[in-house]
Amino acid sequence: MALNEKEFDGVDSPVHDGRSSEKSSTFDQNVEEKYKHLPADAHPELTEKEIKALYRKLDWRMMPILALLYLGCLIDRGNIGNAAIEGLTQDLHLTGNRYNIALTLFFIPYALLEFPSNLVLKYFRPSRWIPFLTVLWGIIMTTMGLVKTYHQLVAVRACLGIAEAGLFPGIAYYLTFWYPRHELSFRVGIFFASASMAGAFSGLLAYGIHFMDGIQGLHAWQWIFILEGIATVAIGLLAALVLYDFPATASYLKPHERAYLVWRQKYAYSDQGEDEHFSWQYVKDALTDWQVYTHALLYMTIGGPLYGFSFFAPGVVKSFGFNTADTQLMTVPPYVFATIVLLFNTYWSDRTRLRSPFILFSLTLNIIGYSILLSNVKWSAHYVGIYFILAGGYSAFPIMISWASNNFAGHYKRCVSMALQIGLGNFGGAIFSNVYRTQDAPRYKLGYGIVFMFEWFGIIATIANVLLYRHINAKRAKLVAGDSEGAGVKLSGEETRRLGDKAPTFRYNL
């Protein structure tokens, strides 16, 4: 049953979602009144062509700024690798494992604070919280260019982890407000493509900044931190002007388009809709859900090695015999290739509505890449191995996040579960930042061997998830059909909403 556009003519557009919380709240309630009584088979009248046009409108409005935000995040997190070959390690006397400790101290607060940050995002306004975090870490990044000692560097890196903690899980969760579950992977892929491009841009920027060494008495590595931090602050201020909180408050959409998005998201995970009221039971449900931990393990086997290798990639490339400036340039092509593979992988993941086969493909690329780096072959072959590693790591990331998002129902449980998965998984960044020991440079065979083993754990975790999901889906299908012990399952709409992804009618995505 479709409802005519006129049904929504009474909903006025706000001036802007973010300028007045009172207006935003009132508008949200008005839209709520329009859609909350609609059953799952009723929706605002949009043709297939109009629906595609609506999502294209969202893409053009949201994805560029989200991609810019994450681009700044990854550049600021990873530019320490470019700074290291510009003299950072010598000037701050980063001998022994000091460089590894500086990398590790970022990930501890980063992993611990992702969960509470996502709760803050749901309670407060995304259009303010996300830009605030961006401006904050941009300022911190700028101050990193002024550090004089190892201890100052470690302290600022820890502060950077605190500020950046909320961005990635926040954006991943924020996108679930706007896009249906089977169209999420490509959108996460678009904004995560900026992560792989961050490596390319970071190399290009570092190449240009290399020639600023000595200006105003500052070293090139200091200019890397200062200039890239200032750019991040500018991006954060821009985001505050263009981000909207929720579909119901997006004034650039027509009333019936807003109503469609609100209706669509209400029934994206359940034919009875999702419960919007917070309860600590959702936190308990997330903490006791086996999915959180299998997905966290998968995240750790993909994200941890990717973070660790990215920090050391410039040094690995320099060991091939290039000078510093050429090394910065030679880090660019592998990241461009990774971006292409990422977009290909996420596009077909959404088209086929499958996640696990594409994650397995990406993990296989990683295994091939580390096998090459462990081999005694020419530097050119090792350079090709870097292409495989970065392509595998970056292309798996958005699909892995979408897979978890698809299989957690209920806004608050999804919010908590995604933050827990990402937070626990990001402890892998702390682990894998330490497998590349100074004494093992530049071949890092011990580090490559450890990562190679963990990639196989990722394959095992993926296959285990699929087998469990298939078993549960089949069992639920029998229950619903009344084939289990001769009795069907009948639940009220309220019971179905409360059960979320545990409801017999919910099917896990494979």
Short mmCIF file of C-alpha atoms in Angstrom, two decimals:
data_model
loop_
_atom_site.label_atom_id
_atom_site.label_comp_id
_atom_site.label_asym_id
_atom_site.label_seq_id
_atom_site.Cartn_x
_atom_site.Cartn_y
_atom_site.Cartn_z
CA MET A 1 0.00 0.00 0.00
CA ALA A 2 1.46 3.35 -1.03
CA LEU A 3 0.46 6.70 0.38
CA ASN A 4 0.13 9.79 -1.76
CA GLU A 5 2.60 12.65 -1.46
CA LYS A 6 -0.29 14.85 -0.27
CA GLU A 7 -0.41 12.81 2.93
CA PHE A 8 2.79 14.61 3.92
CA ASP A 9 2.05 18.15 2.75
CA GLY A 10 1.41 19.26 6.30
CA VAL A 11 5.00 18.66 7.35
CA ASP A 12 6.89 21.93 7.12
CA SER A 13 10.56 22.12 6.26
CA PRO A 14 12.80 23.51 8.96
CA VAL A 15 15.18 26.34 8.21
CA HIS A 16 18.01 23.95 9.03
CA ASP A 17 18.34 20.96 11.28
CA GLY A 18 21.32 22.23 13.13
CA ARG A 19 20.59 25.89 13.83
CA SER A 20 17.84 25.44 16.40
CA SER A 21 17.43 22.36 18.51
CA GLU A 22 13.86 23.40 19.34
CA LYS A 23 12.88 23.63 15.67
CA SER A 24 14.65 20.38 14.94
CA SER A 25 12.86 18.55 17.74
CA THR A 26 9.45 19.93 16.75
CA PHE A 27 9.95 18.98 13.13
CA ASP A 28 11.07 15.51 14.13
CA GLN A 29 7.88 15.02 16.12
CA ASN A 30 5.73 16.25 13.21
CA VAL A 31 7.25 13.69 10.89
CA GLU A 32 6.90 11.03 13.58
CA GLU A 33 3.16 11.71 13.70
CA LYS A 34 2.98 11.17 9.93
CA TYR A 35 4.74 7.83 9.76
CA LYS A 36 4.50 6.08 13.13
CA HIS A 37 1.15 4.41 12.44
CA LEU A 38 2.09 3.19 8.95
CA PRO A 39 2.27 -0.61 8.67
CA ALA A 40 5.24 -2.31 7.03
CA ASP A 41 3.43 -2.68 3.69
CA ALA A 42 2.57 1.03 3.47
CA HIS A 43 4.96 3.75 2.40
CA PRO A 44 4.98 7.25 0.93
CA GLU A 45 4.37 7.00 -2.79
CA LEU A 46 7.70 7.02 -4.61
CA THR A 47 8.44 5.26 -7.86
CA GLU A 48 11.56 3.15 -8.26
CA LYS A 49 13.11 5.97 -10.27
CA GLU A 50 12.30 8.50 -7.55
CA ILE A 51 13.78 6.25 -4.88
CA LYS A 52 17.04 5.94 -6.81
CA ALA A 53 17.08 9.71 -7.34
CA LEU A 54 16.51 10.21 -3.61
CA TYR A 55 19.49 8.07 -2.64
CA ARG A 56 21.64 9.80 -5.26
CA LYS A 57 20.65 13.09 -3.65
CA LEU A 58 21.75 11.75 -0.28
CA ASP A 59 25.00 10.47 -1.78
CA TRP A 60 25.94 13.83 -3.27
CA ARG A 61 24.92 15.70 -0.14
CA MET A 62 26.46 13.47 2.52
CA MET A 63 29.26 11.34 1.15
CA PRO A 64 31.73 14.08 0.08
CA ILE A 65 31.86 15.69 3.54
CA LEU A 66 31.94 12.31 5.34
CA ALA A 67 34.77 11.20 3.05
CA LEU A 68 36.65 14.44 3.76
CA LEU A 69 36.23 13.93 7.51
CA TYR A 70 37.61 10.41 7.38
CA LEU A 71 40.35 11.46 4.98
CA GLY A 72 41.52 13.99 7.56
CA CYS A 73 41.22 11.38 10.31
CA LEU A 74 43.39 8.82 8.55
CA ILE A 75 45.96 11.34 7.33
CA ASP A 76 46.39 12.72 10.83
CA ARG A 77 46.59 9.26 12.36
CA GLY A 78 49.04 7.84 9.86
CA ASN A 79 51.24 10.80 8.90
CA ILE A 80 53.64 9.85 11.66
CA GLY A 81 54.95 7.22 9.23
CA ASN A 82 55.78 9.94 6.68
CA ALA A 83 57.21 12.15 9.43
CA ALA A 84 59.44 9.31 10.62
CA ILE A 85 61.44 9.25 7.38
CA GLU A 86 61.65 13.06 7.44
CA GLY A 87 63.75 13.06 10.63
CA LEU A 88 61.19 12.65 13.43
CA THR A 89 62.89 9.55 14.85
CA GLN A 90 66.31 11.22 14.91
CA ASP A 91 65.19 14.60 16.31
CA LEU A 92 63.14 13.07 19.15
CA HIS A 93 65.61 10.22 19.75
CA LEU A 94 63.05 7.48 19.10
CA THR A 95 65.49 4.65 19.70
CA GLY A 96 64.60 1.06 20.57
CA ASN A 97 60.86 0.57 20.88
CA ARG A 98 60.01 4.24 21.51
CA TYR A 99 58.45 4.68 18.07
CA ASN A 100 56.28 1.59 18.64
CA ILE A 101 55.16 2.92 22.03
CA ALA A 102 54.14 6.23 20.45
CA LEU A 103 52.01 4.28 17.98
CA THR A 104 50.53 2.05 20.68
CA LEU A 105 49.51 4.89 23.00
CA PHE A 106 47.18 6.19 20.29
CA PHE A 107 45.14 2.98 20.14
CA ILE A 108 44.48 2.41 23.85
CA PRO A 109 42.20 5.45 24.43
CA TYR A 110 40.99 5.16 20.84
CA ALA A 111 39.66 1.65 21.47
CA LEU A 112 38.30 2.33 24.97
CA LEU A 113 36.32 5.45 24.08
CA GLU A 114 34.57 4.34 20.88
CA PHE A 115 31.69 2.74 22.77
CA PRO A 116 30.80 5.75 25.00
CA SER A 117 31.30 8.12 22.07
CA ASN A 118 28.64 6.30 20.05
CA LEU A 119 26.17 6.63 22.91
CA VAL A 120 26.89 10.36 23.01
CA LEU A 121 26.20 10.53 19.26
CA LYS A 122 22.75 8.98 19.72
CA TYR A 123 21.89 11.19 22.70
CA PHE A 124 23.17 14.44 21.20
CA ARG A 125 23.25 15.80 17.67
CA PRO A 126 25.48 14.21 15.02
CA SER A 127 25.71 17.55 13.18
CA ARG A 128 27.52 18.97 16.20
CA TRP A 129 29.28 16.01 17.78
CA ILE A 130 31.13 14.83 14.66
CA PRO A 131 32.43 18.31 13.66
CA PHE A 132 33.42 18.99 17.29
CA LEU A 133 35.58 15.86 17.37
CA THR A 134 37.14 16.82 14.03
CA VAL A 135 38.11 20.33 15.11
CA LEU A 136 39.45 18.96 18.40
CA TRP A 137 41.80 16.43 16.87
CA GLY A 138 42.85 18.94 14.19
CA ILE A 139 44.04 21.26 16.96
CA ILE A 140 45.82 18.36 18.67
CA MET A 141 47.49 17.40 15.39
CA THR A 142 48.76 20.96 14.94
CA THR A 143 50.33 20.91 18.40
CA MET A 144 52.14 17.69 17.48
CA GLY A 145 54.28 19.80 15.18
CA LEU A 146 55.54 21.67 18.24
CA VAL A 147 56.66 18.73 20.39
CA LYS A 148 60.31 18.69 21.45
CA THR A 149 60.65 15.41 23.33
CA TYR A 150 59.61 11.79 23.13
CA HIS A 151 57.34 12.12 26.18
CA GLN A 152 55.52 15.07 24.63
CA LEU A 153 54.99 13.05 21.45
CA VAL A 154 53.52 10.12 23.39
CA ALA A 155 51.17 12.42 25.33
CA VAL A 156 49.91 14.15 22.20
CA ARG A 157 49.43 10.82 20.38
CA ALA A 158 47.28 9.62 23.31
CA CYS A 159 45.20 12.82 23.12
CA LEU A 160 44.80 12.26 19.38
CA GLY A 161 43.40 8.79 20.11
CA ILE A 162 40.88 10.28 22.55
CA ALA A 163 39.64 12.83 20.00
CA GLU A 164 39.51 10.48 16.99
CA ALA A 165 37.79 7.63 18.87
CA GLY A 166 34.26 8.68 18.02
CA LEU A 167 34.59 9.39 14.31
CA PHE A 168 34.70 6.02 12.54
CA PRO A 169 32.06 4.18 14.63
CA GLY A 170 30.04 7.40 14.69
CA ILE A 171 29.95 7.79 10.90
CA ALA A 172 29.34 4.06 10.37
CA TYR A 173 26.37 4.24 12.74
CA TYR A 174 25.22 7.61 11.37
CA LEU A 175 24.89 6.11 7.88
CA THR A 176 22.43 3.52 9.20
CA PHE A 177 20.00 6.40 9.86
CA TRP A 178 19.85 7.13 6.13
CA TYR A 179 20.46 3.97 4.08
CA PRO A 180 18.77 0.53 4.08
CA ARG A 181 20.87 -2.43 5.21
CA HIS A 182 21.52 -3.89 1.74
CA GLU A 183 22.75 -0.57 0.32
CA LEU A 184 25.04 0.25 3.21
CA SER A 185 28.26 -1.49 2.19
CA PHE A 186 28.92 0.65 -0.89
CA ARG A 187 28.22 3.86 1.08
CA VAL A 188 30.57 2.80 3.85
CA GLY A 189 32.97 1.92 1.05
CA ILE A 190 32.71 5.40 -0.45
CA PHE A 191 33.60 7.16 2.77
CA PHE A 192 36.18 4.48 3.64
CA ALA A 193 37.76 4.92 0.21
CA SER A 194 39.05 8.15 1.66
CA ALA A 195 41.02 5.99 4.12
CA SER A 196 42.95 4.30 1.34
CA MET A 197 43.29 7.60 -0.49
CA ALA A 198 44.64 9.09 2.75
CA GLY A 199 47.77 7.04 2.21
CA ALA A 200 48.11 8.42 -1.30
CA PHE A 201 47.39 12.02 -0.29
CA SER A 202 49.66 11.73 2.72
CA GLY A 203 52.51 10.66 0.46
CA LEU A 204 51.84 13.48 -2.01
CA LEU A 205 51.55 16.08 0.75
CA ALA A 206 54.68 14.80 2.45
CA TYR A 207 56.54 15.02 -0.87
CA GLY A 208 55.63 18.70 -1.23
CA ILE A 209 56.22 19.49 2.44
CA HIS A 210 59.62 17.76 2.24
CA PHE A 211 60.92 20.86 0.45
CA MET A 212 59.72 23.15 3.28
CA ASP A 213 62.41 21.83 5.60
CA GLY A 214 64.02 24.74 7.45
CA ILE A 215 61.29 27.33 6.76
CA GLN A 216 60.67 29.39 9.93
CA GLY A 217 63.22 27.18 11.64
CA LEU A 218 60.93 24.15 11.51
CA HIS A 219 61.78 20.70 10.20
CA ALA A 220 59.77 19.07 7.40
CA TRP A 221 58.19 16.58 9.83
CA GLN A 222 56.91 19.48 11.95
CA TRP A 223 55.33 21.13 8.91
CA ILE A 224 53.60 17.83 8.07
CA PHE A 225 51.79 17.84 11.42
CA ILE A 226 51.05 21.58 11.49
CA LEU A 227 49.68 22.00 7.96
CA GLU A 228 47.64 18.80 7.96
CA GLY A 229 46.21 19.69 11.39
CA ILE A 230 45.11 23.13 10.17
CA ALA A 231 43.44 21.53 7.14
CA THR A 232 41.51 19.18 9.45
CA VAL A 233 40.20 22.09 11.53
CA ALA A 234 38.89 23.70 8.32
CA ILE A 235 37.14 20.45 7.33
CA GLY A 236 35.50 20.21 10.76
CA LEU A 237 34.14 23.75 10.54
CA LEU A 238 32.76 23.01 7.06
CA ALA A 239 31.08 19.84 8.36
CA ALA A 240 29.26 21.86 11.02
CA LEU A 241 27.64 23.87 8.22
CA VAL A 242 26.51 21.03 5.97
CA LEU A 243 25.72 17.98 8.13
CA TYR A 244 22.13 17.17 9.11
CA ASP A 245 21.14 15.13 12.13
CA PHE A 246 18.48 12.72 10.83
CA PRO A 247 16.30 12.22 7.72
CA ALA A 248 13.36 13.84 9.54
CA THR A 249 15.35 17.07 9.90
CA ALA A 250 16.91 17.29 6.43
CA SER A 251 15.43 20.49 4.99
CA TYR A 252 16.90 19.90 1.52
CA LEU A 253 14.53 16.94 1.09
CA LYS A 254 10.87 17.20 0.16
CA PRO A 255 8.33 16.24 2.87
CA HIS A 256 7.37 12.95 1.23
CA GLU A 257 11.06 12.09 0.71
CA ARG A 258 11.76 12.63 4.39
CA ALA A 259 8.72 10.56 5.30
CA TYR A 260 9.86 7.75 3.00
CA LEU A 261 13.33 7.65 4.54
CA VAL A 262 11.93 7.63 8.07
CA TRP A 263 9.48 4.85 7.16
CA ARG A 264 12.16 2.91 5.27
CA GLN A 265 14.59 2.95 8.16
CA LYS A 266 11.86 2.05 10.64
CA TYR A 267 11.25 -1.22 8.80
CA ALA A 268 14.77 -1.84 7.49
CA TYR A 269 15.48 -4.56 10.04
CA SER A 270 12.03 -5.72 11.13
CA ASP A 271 8.55 -5.85 9.63
CA GLN A 272 7.31 -4.58 13.00
CA GLY A 273 9.62 -1.56 13.08
CA GLU A 274 12.36 -0.77 15.57
CA ASP A 275 12.06 0.48 19.11
CA GLU A 276 13.49 3.99 19.50
CA HIS A 277 13.47 4.18 23.31
CA PHE A 278 16.76 3.70 25.13
CA SER A 279 17.07 0.94 27.69
CA TRP A 280 20.15 -0.43 29.41
CA GLN A 281 18.83 -3.82 28.36
CA TYR A 282 20.14 -3.05 24.86
CA VAL A 283 23.62 -2.54 26.30
CA LYS A 284 23.34 -5.85 28.15
CA ASP A 285 22.07 -7.57 24.98
CA ALA A 286 25.07 -6.28 23.05
CA LEU A 287 27.57 -7.31 25.73
CA THR A 288 26.17 -10.86 25.81
CA ASP A 289 25.76 -11.33 22.05
CA TRP A 290 28.26 -13.77 20.56
CA GLN A 291 28.21 -11.83 17.27
CA VAL A 292 29.97 -8.86 18.86
CA TYR A 293 32.99 -10.98 19.72
CA THR A 294 33.28 -12.95 16.49
CA HIS A 295 33.01 -9.72 14.52
CA ALA A 296 35.52 -8.05 16.87
CA LEU A 297 37.96 -10.90 16.19
CA LEU A 298 37.41 -10.45 12.47
CA TYR A 299 37.92 -6.69 12.82
CA MET A 300 41.15 -7.30 14.73
CA THR A 301 42.53 -9.62 12.04
CA ILE A 302 41.80 -7.07 9.31
CA GLY A 303 42.14 -3.67 10.96
CA GLY A 304 45.09 -4.41 13.24
CA PRO A 305 47.47 -5.60 10.50
CA LEU A 306 46.36 -2.78 8.21
CA TYR A 307 47.04 -0.10 10.83
CA GLY A 308 50.37 -1.63 11.79
CA PHE A 309 51.64 -2.01 8.24
CA SER A 310 50.50 1.48 7.19
CA PHE A 311 52.71 3.08 9.85
CA PHE A 312 55.77 1.25 8.57
CA ALA A 313 55.04 1.20 4.82
CA PRO A 314 57.07 4.38 4.03
CA GLY A 315 60.09 2.88 5.79
CA VAL A 316 59.67 -0.41 3.93
CA VAL A 317 59.53 1.42 0.59
CA LYS A 318 62.59 3.52 1.51
CA SER A 319 64.53 0.31 2.18
CA PHE A 320 64.21 -0.47 -1.54
CA GLY A 321 66.87 2.19 -2.14
CA PHE A 322 64.85 5.37 -2.82
CA ASN A 323 65.72 8.77 -1.38
CA THR A 324 63.26 10.40 1.03
CA ALA A 325 61.39 12.51 -1.54
CA ASP A 326 61.02 9.62 -4.01
CA THR A 327 59.91 7.32 -1.20
CA GLN A 328 56.99 9.63 -0.41
CA LEU A 329 55.91 9.45 -4.07
CA MET A 330 56.35 5.68 -4.33
CA THR A 331 53.88 5.15 -1.47
CA VAL A 332 51.08 6.69 -3.57
CA PRO A 333 50.30 4.03 -6.27
CA PRO A 334 49.56 1.12 -3.88
CA TYR A 335 46.96 3.23 -2.08
CA VAL A 336 45.32 4.27 -5.35
CA PHE A 337 45.11 0.60 -6.34
CA ALA A 338 43.61 -0.23 -2.94
CA THR A 339 40.90 2.39 -3.49
CA ILE A 340 39.92 0.87 -6.84
CA VAL A 341 39.68 -2.64 -5.37
CA LEU A 342 37.70 -1.29 -2.40
CA LEU A 343 35.05 0.36 -4.58
CA PHE A 344 34.78 -2.73 -6.79
CA ASN A 345 34.40 -5.04 -3.79
CA THR A 346 31.80 -2.95 -1.96
CA TYR A 347 29.74 -2.32 -5.10
CA TRP A 348 29.39 -6.02 -5.85
CA SER A 349 28.83 -6.85 -2.20
CA ASP A 350 25.73 -4.64 -2.25
CA ARG A 351 24.61 -5.90 -5.65
CA THR A 352 24.74 -9.53 -4.50
CA ARG A 353 23.61 -8.70 -0.92
CA LEU A 354 26.44 -10.88 0.36
CA ARG A 355 29.29 -9.95 2.69
CA SER A 356 31.34 -13.02 3.60
CA PRO A 357 32.57 -14.03 0.09
CA PHE A 358 34.04 -10.58 -0.46
CA ILE A 359 35.69 -10.54 2.96
CA LEU A 360 37.26 -13.92 2.19
CA PHE A 361 38.50 -12.53 -1.14
CA SER A 362 40.13 -9.59 0.64
CA LEU A 363 41.75 -11.80 3.27
CA THR A 364 43.16 -13.95 0.47
CA LEU A 365 44.77 -10.85 -1.05
CA ASN A 366 46.37 -10.14 2.33
CA ILE A 367 47.74 -13.67 2.60
CA ILE A 368 49.25 -13.42 -0.89
CA GLY A 369 50.82 -10.05 -0.05
CA TYR A 370 52.45 -11.19 3.19
CA SER A 371 53.62 -14.40 1.51
CA ILE A 372 55.49 -12.26 -1.02
CA LEU A 373 57.06 -10.07 1.68
CA LEU A 374 58.21 -13.17 3.56
CA SER A 375 59.89 -14.51 0.41
CA ASN A 376 63.47 -13.82 -0.64
CA VAL A 377 62.69 -12.10 -3.93
CA LYS A 378 63.66 -8.83 -5.61
CA TRP A 379 62.50 -5.49 -4.19
CA SER A 380 60.13 -5.06 -7.14
CA ALA A 381 58.23 -8.20 -6.08
CA HIS A 382 58.08 -6.91 -2.50
CA TYR A 383 56.65 -3.67 -3.85
CA VAL A 384 53.90 -5.67 -5.59
CA GLY A 385 53.25 -7.41 -2.28
CA ILE A 386 52.46 -4.02 -0.75
CA TYR A 387 49.74 -3.58 -3.41
CA PHE A 388 48.11 -6.87 -2.33
CA ILE A 389 48.30 -6.04 1.39
CA LEU A 390 46.77 -2.58 1.11
CA ALA A 391 44.11 -3.71 -1.39
CA GLY A 392 43.09 -6.63 0.81
CA GLY A 393 42.98 -4.65 4.04
CA TYR A 394 41.14 -1.60 2.77
CA SER A 395 38.61 -3.50 0.63
CA ALA A 396 37.59 -5.76 3.53
CA PHE A 397 37.04 -2.97 6.04
CA PRO A 398 33.73 -1.41 4.86
CA ILE A 399 32.17 -4.78 4.08
CA MET A 400 33.12 -6.05 7.52
CA ILE A 401 31.49 -3.00 9.16
CA SER A 402 28.36 -3.33 7.01
CA TRP A 403 28.08 -7.04 7.80
CA ALA A 404 27.95 -6.33 11.52
CA SER A 405 25.52 -3.45 11.03
CA ASN A 406 23.22 -5.64 8.92
CA ASN A 407 22.99 -8.27 11.63
CA PHE A 408 22.26 -6.11 14.68
CA ALA A 409 18.63 -4.95 14.87
CA GLY A 410 17.36 -2.11 17.02
CA HIS A 411 18.90 1.36 16.89
CA TYR A 412 20.43 1.30 20.34
CA LYS A 413 21.66 -2.27 20.22
CA ARG A 414 23.20 -1.56 16.80
CA CYS A 415 24.80 1.58 18.21
CA VAL A 416 26.33 -0.26 21.16
CA SER A 417 27.26 -3.41 19.23
CA MET A 418 29.05 -1.57 16.43
CA ALA A 419 31.01 0.54 18.90
CA LEU A 420 31.99 -2.54 20.92
CA GLN A 421 33.02 -4.43 17.80
CA ILE A 422 35.13 -1.56 16.52
CA GLY A 423 36.50 -0.71 19.97
CA LEU A 424 37.56 -4.27 20.79
CA GLY A 425 38.87 -4.76 17.27
CA ASN A 426 40.98 -1.62 17.44
CA PHE A 427 43.05 -3.10 20.24
CA GLY A 428 44.54 -4.95 17.29
CA GLY A 429 46.10 -1.65 16.28
CA ALA A 430 47.97 -1.57 19.59
CA ILE A 431 49.09 -5.17 19.12
CA PHE A 432 50.22 -4.93 15.52
CA SER A 433 52.01 -1.61 16.03
CA ASN A 434 54.52 -3.61 18.06
CA VAL A 435 55.20 -6.61 15.83
CA TYR A 436 57.44 -4.51 13.58
CA ARG A 437 60.49 -4.26 15.82
CA THR A 438 63.36 -1.86 15.15
CA GLN A 439 65.92 -4.67 15.18
CA ASP A 440 63.97 -6.51 12.46
CA ALA A 441 64.02 -3.58 9.99
CA PRO A 442 63.75 -3.40 7.06
CA ARG A 443 62.53 -6.97 6.33
CA TYR A 444 60.37 -7.37 9.47
CA LYS A 445 60.08 -11.12 8.94
CA LEU A 446 58.82 -11.75 12.47
CA GLY A 447 56.11 -9.13 12.07
CA TYR A 448 55.05 -10.40 8.65
CA GLY A 449 54.92 -13.96 9.98
CA ILE A 450 52.67 -13.01 12.91
CA VAL A 451 50.32 -11.07 10.65
CA PHE A 452 50.26 -13.92 8.11
CA MET A 453 49.03 -16.25 10.88
CA PHE A 454 46.35 -13.81 12.02
CA GLU A 455 44.97 -13.49 8.49
CA TRP A 456 44.13 -17.19 8.66
CA PHE A 457 42.31 -16.53 11.94
CA GLY A 458 40.26 -13.98 9.99
CA ILE A 459 39.27 -16.60 7.44
CA ILE A 460 38.28 -19.01 10.23
CA ALA A 461 36.21 -16.31 11.98
CA THR A 462 34.42 -15.45 8.72
CA ILE A 463 33.55 -19.06 7.93
CA ALA A 464 32.43 -19.67 11.53
CA ASN A 465 30.10 -16.67 11.35
CA VAL A 466 28.58 -17.88 8.09
CA LEU A 467 27.97 -21.41 9.41
CA LEU A 468 26.36 -20.10 12.60
CA TYR A 469 24.18 -17.63 10.69
CA ARG A 470 23.00 -20.31 8.27
CA HIS A 471 22.14 -22.66 11.12
CA ILE A 472 20.17 -19.98 12.99
CA ASN A 473 18.37 -18.78 9.83
CA ALA A 474 17.31 -22.33 8.97
CA LYS A 475 16.11 -22.95 12.53
CA ARG A 476 14.07 -19.74 12.54
CA ALA A 477 12.54 -20.51 9.16
CA LYS A 478 11.26 -23.80 10.56
CA LEU A 479 9.89 -22.10 13.66
CA VAL A 480 8.02 -19.49 11.65
CA ALA A 481 6.65 -22.08 9.25
CA GLY A 482 5.49 -24.22 12.15
CA ASP A 483 7.79 -27.09 11.19
CA SER A 484 9.52 -27.28 14.54
CA GLU A 485 7.70 -29.67 16.87
CA GLY A 486 4.55 -28.98 14.88
CA ALA A 487 4.03 -25.50 16.29
CA GLY A 488 4.50 -22.13 14.64
CA VAL A 489 5.65 -19.02 16.41
CA LYS A 490 3.32 -16.07 16.81
CA LEU A 491 4.61 -12.92 18.45
CA SER A 492 3.04 -9.52 18.88
CA GLY A 493 4.59 -6.53 17.16
CA GLU A 494 5.91 -5.27 20.50
CA GLU A 495 7.57 -8.63 21.24
CA THR A 496 9.17 -8.69 17.81
CA ARG A 497 10.54 -5.17 18.24
CA ARG A 498 11.89 -6.02 21.67
CA LEU A 499 13.65 -9.16 20.42
CA GLY A 500 15.27 -7.31 17.51
CA ASP A 501 17.74 -9.60 15.71
CA LYS A 502 16.73 -12.43 18.06
CA ALA A 503 13.18 -12.44 16.67
CA PRO A 504 12.19 -15.57 14.67
CA THR A 505 11.35 -13.38 11.66
CA PHE A 506 14.82 -11.78 11.54
CA ARG A 507 17.28 -13.28 9.03
CA TYR A 508 21.02 -12.83 9.35
CA ASN A 509 22.87 -11.54 6.32
CA LEU A 510 25.57 -13.83 4.96
#
